[in-house]
Tab-separated table of C-alpha atoms in Angstrom:
chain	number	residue	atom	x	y	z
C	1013	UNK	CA	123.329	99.260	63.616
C	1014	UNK	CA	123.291	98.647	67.547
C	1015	UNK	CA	123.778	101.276	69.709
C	1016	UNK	CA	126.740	100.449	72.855
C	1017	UNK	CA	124.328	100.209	76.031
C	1018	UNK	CA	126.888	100.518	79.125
C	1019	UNK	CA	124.350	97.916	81.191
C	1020	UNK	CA	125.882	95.121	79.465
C	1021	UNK	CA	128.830	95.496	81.260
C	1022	UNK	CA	130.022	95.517	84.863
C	1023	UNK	CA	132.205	98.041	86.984
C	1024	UNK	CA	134.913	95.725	86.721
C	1025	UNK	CA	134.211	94.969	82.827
C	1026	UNK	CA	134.598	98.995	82.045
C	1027	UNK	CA	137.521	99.504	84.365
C	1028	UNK	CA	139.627	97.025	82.084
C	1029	UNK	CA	138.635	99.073	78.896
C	1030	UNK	CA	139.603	102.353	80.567
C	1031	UNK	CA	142.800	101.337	82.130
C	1032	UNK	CA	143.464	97.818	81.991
C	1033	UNK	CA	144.846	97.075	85.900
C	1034	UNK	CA	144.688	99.114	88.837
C	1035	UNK	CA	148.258	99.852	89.893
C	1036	UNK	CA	149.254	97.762	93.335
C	1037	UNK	CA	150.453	99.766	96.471
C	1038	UNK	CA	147.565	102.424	96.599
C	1039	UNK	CA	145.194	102.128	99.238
C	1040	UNK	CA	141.314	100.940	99.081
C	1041	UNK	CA	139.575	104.579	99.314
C	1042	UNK	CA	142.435	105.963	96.495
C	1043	UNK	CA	140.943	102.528	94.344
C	1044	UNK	CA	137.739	103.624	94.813
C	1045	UNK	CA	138.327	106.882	93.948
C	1046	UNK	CA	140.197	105.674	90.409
C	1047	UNK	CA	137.351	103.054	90.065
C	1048	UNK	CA	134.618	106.068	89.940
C	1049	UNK	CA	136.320	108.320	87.681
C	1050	UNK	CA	137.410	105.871	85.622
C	1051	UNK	CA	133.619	104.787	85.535
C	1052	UNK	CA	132.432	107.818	84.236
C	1053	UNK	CA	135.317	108.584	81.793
C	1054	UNK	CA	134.149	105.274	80.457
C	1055	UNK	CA	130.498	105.981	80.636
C	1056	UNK	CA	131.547	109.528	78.850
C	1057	UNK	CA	133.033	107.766	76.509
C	1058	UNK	CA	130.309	105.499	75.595
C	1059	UNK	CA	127.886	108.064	75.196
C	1060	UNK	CA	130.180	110.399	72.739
C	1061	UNK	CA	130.520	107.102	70.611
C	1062	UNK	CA	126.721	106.219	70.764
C	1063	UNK	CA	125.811	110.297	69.457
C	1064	UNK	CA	129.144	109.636	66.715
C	1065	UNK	CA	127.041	106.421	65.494
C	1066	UNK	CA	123.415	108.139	65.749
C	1067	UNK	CA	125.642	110.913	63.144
C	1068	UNK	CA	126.793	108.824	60.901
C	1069	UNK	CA	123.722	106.690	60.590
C	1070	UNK	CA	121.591	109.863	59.813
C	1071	UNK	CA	124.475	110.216	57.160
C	1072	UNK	CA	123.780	107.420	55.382
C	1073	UNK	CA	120.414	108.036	55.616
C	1074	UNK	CA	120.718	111.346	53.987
C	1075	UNK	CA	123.178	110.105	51.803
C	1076	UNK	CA	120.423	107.606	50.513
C	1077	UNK	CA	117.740	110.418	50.023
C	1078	UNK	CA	119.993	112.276	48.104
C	1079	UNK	CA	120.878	109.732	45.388
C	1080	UNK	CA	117.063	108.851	45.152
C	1081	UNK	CA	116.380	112.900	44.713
C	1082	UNK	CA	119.474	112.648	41.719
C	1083	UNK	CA	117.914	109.599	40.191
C	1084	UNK	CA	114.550	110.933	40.104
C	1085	UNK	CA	116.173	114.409	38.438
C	1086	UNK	CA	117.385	112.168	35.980
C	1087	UNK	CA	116.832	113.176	32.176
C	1088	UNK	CA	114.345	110.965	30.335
C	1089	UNK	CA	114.119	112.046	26.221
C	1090	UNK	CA	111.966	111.617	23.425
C	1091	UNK	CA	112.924	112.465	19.864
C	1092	UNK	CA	110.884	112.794	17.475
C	1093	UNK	CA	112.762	112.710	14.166
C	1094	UNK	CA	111.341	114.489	10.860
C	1095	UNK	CA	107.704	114.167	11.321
C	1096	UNK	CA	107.245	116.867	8.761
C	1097	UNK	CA	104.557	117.498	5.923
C	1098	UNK	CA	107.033	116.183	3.042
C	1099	UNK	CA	107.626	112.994	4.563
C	1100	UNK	CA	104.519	112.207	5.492
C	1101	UNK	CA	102.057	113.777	3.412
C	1102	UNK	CA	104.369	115.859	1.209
C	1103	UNK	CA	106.905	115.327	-1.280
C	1104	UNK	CA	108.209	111.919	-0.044
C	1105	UNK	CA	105.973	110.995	2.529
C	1106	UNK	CA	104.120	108.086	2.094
C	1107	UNK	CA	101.039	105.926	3.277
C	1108	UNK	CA	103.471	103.925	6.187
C	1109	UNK	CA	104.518	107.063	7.195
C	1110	UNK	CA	100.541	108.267	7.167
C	1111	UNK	CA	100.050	104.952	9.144
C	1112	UNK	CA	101.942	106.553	12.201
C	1113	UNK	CA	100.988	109.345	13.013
C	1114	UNK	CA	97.969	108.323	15.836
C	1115	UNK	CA	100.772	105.989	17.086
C	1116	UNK	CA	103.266	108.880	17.510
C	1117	UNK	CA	100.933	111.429	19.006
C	1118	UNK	CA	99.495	108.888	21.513
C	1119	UNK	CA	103.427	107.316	22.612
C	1120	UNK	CA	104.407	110.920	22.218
C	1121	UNK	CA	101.369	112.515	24.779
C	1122	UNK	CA	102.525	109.058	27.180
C	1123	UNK	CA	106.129	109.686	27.276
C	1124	UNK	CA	105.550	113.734	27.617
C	1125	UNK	CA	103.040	112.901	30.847
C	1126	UNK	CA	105.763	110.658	32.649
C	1127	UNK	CA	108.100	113.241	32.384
C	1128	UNK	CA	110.217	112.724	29.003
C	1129	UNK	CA	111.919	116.177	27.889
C	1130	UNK	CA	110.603	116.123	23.914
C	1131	UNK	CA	112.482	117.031	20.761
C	1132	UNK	CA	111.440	117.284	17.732
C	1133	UNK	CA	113.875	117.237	14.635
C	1134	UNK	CA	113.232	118.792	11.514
C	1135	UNK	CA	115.062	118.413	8.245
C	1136	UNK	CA	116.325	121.351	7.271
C	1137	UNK	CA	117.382	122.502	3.428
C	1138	UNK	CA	117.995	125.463	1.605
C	1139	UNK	CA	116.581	126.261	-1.986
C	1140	UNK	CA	120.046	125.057	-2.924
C	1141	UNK	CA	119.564	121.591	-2.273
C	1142	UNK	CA	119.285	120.204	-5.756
C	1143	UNK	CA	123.524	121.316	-5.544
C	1144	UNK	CA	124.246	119.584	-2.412
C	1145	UNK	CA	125.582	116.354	-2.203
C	1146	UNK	CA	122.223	115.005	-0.795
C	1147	UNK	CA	120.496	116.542	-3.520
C	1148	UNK	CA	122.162	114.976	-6.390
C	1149	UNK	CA	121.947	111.567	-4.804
C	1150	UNK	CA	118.084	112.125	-3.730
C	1151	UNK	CA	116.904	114.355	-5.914
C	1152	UNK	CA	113.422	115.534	-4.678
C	1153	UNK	CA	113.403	118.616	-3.030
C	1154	UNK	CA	112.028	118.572	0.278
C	1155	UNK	CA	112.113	120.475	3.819
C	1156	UNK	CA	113.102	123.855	2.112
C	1157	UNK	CA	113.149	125.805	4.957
C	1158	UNK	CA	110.105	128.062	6.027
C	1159	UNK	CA	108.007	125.683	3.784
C	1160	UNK	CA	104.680	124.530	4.003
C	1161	UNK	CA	106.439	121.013	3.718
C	1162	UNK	CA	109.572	121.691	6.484
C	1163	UNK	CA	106.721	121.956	9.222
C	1164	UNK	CA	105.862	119.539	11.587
C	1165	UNK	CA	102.472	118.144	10.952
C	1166	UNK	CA	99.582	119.878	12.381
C	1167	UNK	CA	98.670	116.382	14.660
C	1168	UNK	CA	101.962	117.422	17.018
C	1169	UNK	CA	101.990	120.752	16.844
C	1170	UNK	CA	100.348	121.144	19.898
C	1171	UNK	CA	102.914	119.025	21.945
C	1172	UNK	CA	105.580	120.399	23.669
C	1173	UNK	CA	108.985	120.238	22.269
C	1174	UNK	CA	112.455	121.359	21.699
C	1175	UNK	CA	112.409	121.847	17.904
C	1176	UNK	CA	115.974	121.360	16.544
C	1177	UNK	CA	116.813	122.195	12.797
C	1178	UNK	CA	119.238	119.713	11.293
C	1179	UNK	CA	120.735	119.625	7.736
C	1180	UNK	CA	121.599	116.362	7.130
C	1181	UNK	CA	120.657	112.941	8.413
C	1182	UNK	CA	122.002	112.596	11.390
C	1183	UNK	CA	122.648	115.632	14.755
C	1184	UNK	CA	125.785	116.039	15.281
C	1185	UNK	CA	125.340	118.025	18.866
C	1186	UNK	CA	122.708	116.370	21.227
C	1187	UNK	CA	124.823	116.222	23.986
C	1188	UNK	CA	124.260	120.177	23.758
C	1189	UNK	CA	121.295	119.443	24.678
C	1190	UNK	CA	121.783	116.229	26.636
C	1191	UNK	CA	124.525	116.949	28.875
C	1192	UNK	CA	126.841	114.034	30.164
C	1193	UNK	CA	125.829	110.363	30.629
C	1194	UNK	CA	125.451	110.204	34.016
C	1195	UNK	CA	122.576	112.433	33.860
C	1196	UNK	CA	120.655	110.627	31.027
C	1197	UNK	CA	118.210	107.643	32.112
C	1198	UNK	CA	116.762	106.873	28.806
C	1199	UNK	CA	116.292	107.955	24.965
C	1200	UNK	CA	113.246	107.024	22.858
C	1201	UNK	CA	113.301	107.550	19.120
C	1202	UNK	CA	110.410	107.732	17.163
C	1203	UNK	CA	109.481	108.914	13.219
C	1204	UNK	CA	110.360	108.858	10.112
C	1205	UNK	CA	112.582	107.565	7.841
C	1206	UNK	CA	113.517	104.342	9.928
C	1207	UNK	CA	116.489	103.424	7.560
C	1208	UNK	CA	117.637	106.948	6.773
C	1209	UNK	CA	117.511	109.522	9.820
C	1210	UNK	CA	116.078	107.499	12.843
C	1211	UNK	CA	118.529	104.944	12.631
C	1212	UNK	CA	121.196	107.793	12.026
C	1213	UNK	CA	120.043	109.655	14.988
C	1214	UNK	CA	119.784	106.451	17.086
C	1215	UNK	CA	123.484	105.328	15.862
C	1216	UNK	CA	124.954	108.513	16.991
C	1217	UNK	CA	123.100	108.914	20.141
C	1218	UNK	CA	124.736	105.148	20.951
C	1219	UNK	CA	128.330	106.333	20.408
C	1220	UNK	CA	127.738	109.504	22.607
C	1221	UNK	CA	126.067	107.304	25.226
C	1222	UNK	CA	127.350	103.818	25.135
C	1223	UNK	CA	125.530	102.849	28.267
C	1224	UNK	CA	122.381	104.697	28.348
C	1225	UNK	CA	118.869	102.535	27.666
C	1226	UNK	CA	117.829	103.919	23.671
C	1227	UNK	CA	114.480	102.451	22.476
C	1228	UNK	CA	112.809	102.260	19.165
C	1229	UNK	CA	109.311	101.598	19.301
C	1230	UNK	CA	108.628	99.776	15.703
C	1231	UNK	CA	105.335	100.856	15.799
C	1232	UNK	CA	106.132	104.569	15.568
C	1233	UNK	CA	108.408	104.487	12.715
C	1234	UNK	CA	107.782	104.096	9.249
C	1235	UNK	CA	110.677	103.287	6.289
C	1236	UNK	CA	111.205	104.271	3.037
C	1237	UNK	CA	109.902	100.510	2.170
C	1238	UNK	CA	108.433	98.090	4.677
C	1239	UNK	CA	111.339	96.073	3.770
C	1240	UNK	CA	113.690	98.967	4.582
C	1241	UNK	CA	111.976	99.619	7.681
C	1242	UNK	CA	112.272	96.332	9.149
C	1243	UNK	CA	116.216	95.839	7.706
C	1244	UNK	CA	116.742	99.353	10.014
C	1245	UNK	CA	115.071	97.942	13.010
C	1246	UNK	CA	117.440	94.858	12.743
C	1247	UNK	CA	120.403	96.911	12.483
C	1248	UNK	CA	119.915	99.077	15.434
C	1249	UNK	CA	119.156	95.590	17.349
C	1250	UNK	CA	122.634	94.878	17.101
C	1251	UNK	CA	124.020	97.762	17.952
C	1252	UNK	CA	121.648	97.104	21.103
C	1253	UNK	CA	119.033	99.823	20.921
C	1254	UNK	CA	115.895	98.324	22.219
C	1255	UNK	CA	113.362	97.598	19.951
C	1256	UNK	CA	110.229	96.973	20.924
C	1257	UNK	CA	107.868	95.695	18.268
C	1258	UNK	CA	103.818	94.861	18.017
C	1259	UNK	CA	102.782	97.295	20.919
């Protein structure tokens, strides 16, 4: 923005802007008089609008720091759904789900050095479960709570993280955790089952935040079949989560 510099004008030039004419009838020292007044009322002028301009260009300027400092305060998350003993190793885990686990800890270890806050859900049931609802539809107990198979496996033990008991597929309350949109950059999922409580998680996390960036690295996640895996992955592709596969 340029700065008013009184040189570019003459005595006559800044008369005008102060008053326009000089009335007729007065005499030539009472003119000069007027003229030099008028001159520095002008020049006054000019210099109060030069320091208003120097303000409100270190206003913007400030104004541009601090949305860089909010965007760089700005939430990034990991979750890392149900990478517990029984579905890996345990009860219902599997050898896809054994596959993982190096990929998880390394993405996990990446994400938790650039900054990502890191969750980790657990499946949670009671020694009740064969009654529930879930129970009589999948009945294998699993992730009784306080179990050897409800921990998280030893390989991510030692990373950092919000552990959050849930009973059922899907959280109902991340943006307990979360907060509102605008503070949110990004969401990574990552675990196990991809059909069954990743995509859940990931489903739910797009209704709460409908235009936040949510990634599923394919990589990381492991299905109750290959073939349900991949049918998962496809599904959250529509509901555009990004899904980044082969890295």
């Amino acid at each position: 923005m340029r700065m008013i510099d009184i040189d570019l004008y003459s005595n006559v030039d800044l008369l005008e802007i102060i008053s326009g004419r000089i009335e007729k009838g007065i005499n030539n020292q009472e003119k000069n008089t007027f003229r030099r007044k008028a001159l520095n009322d002008v020049r006054h002028a000019i210099k109060m609008l030069n320091y208003d301009t120097q303000t409100k260009i270190k206003e913007i300027i400030n104004m541009a720091k601090q949305k860089e400092q909010e965007k760089a305060k700005m939430r990034k998350m990991l979750i890392i759904v149900d990478m517990q003993e029984d579905f890996v190793r345990g009860a219902l885990g599997s050898n896809e789900a054994i596959a993982i686990v190096d990929n998880v800890r390394k993405r996990a270890k990446e994400l938790l050095h650039k900054g990502y806050e890191v969750f980790c859900t657990r499946d949670t049931h009671s020694k009740c479960y064969m009654e529930t609802f879930e129970g009589k539809h999948l009945p294998v107990p699993h992730c009784i709570m306080y179990s050897e198979g409800w921990q998280i496996i030893p390989e991510l033990r030692e990373i950092p993280a919000m552990y959050i008991n849930k009973e059922t597929f899907g959280y109902e309350s991340w943006k307990t955790w979360f907060g509102d949109e605008e503070n949110i950059e990004e969401i990574e999922l990552m675990g196990v089952c991809t059909d069954i409580c990743v995509i859940s998680n990931a489903l739910a996390l797009r209704m709460l935040y409908p235009n936040t960036e949510i990634t599923v690295h394919a990589n990381c996640c492991a299905g109750v079949t290959p073939g349900k895996h991949q049918a998962a992955l496809e599904v959250m592709k529509s509901c555009q989560i990004n899904v980044i596969e082969g890295e």
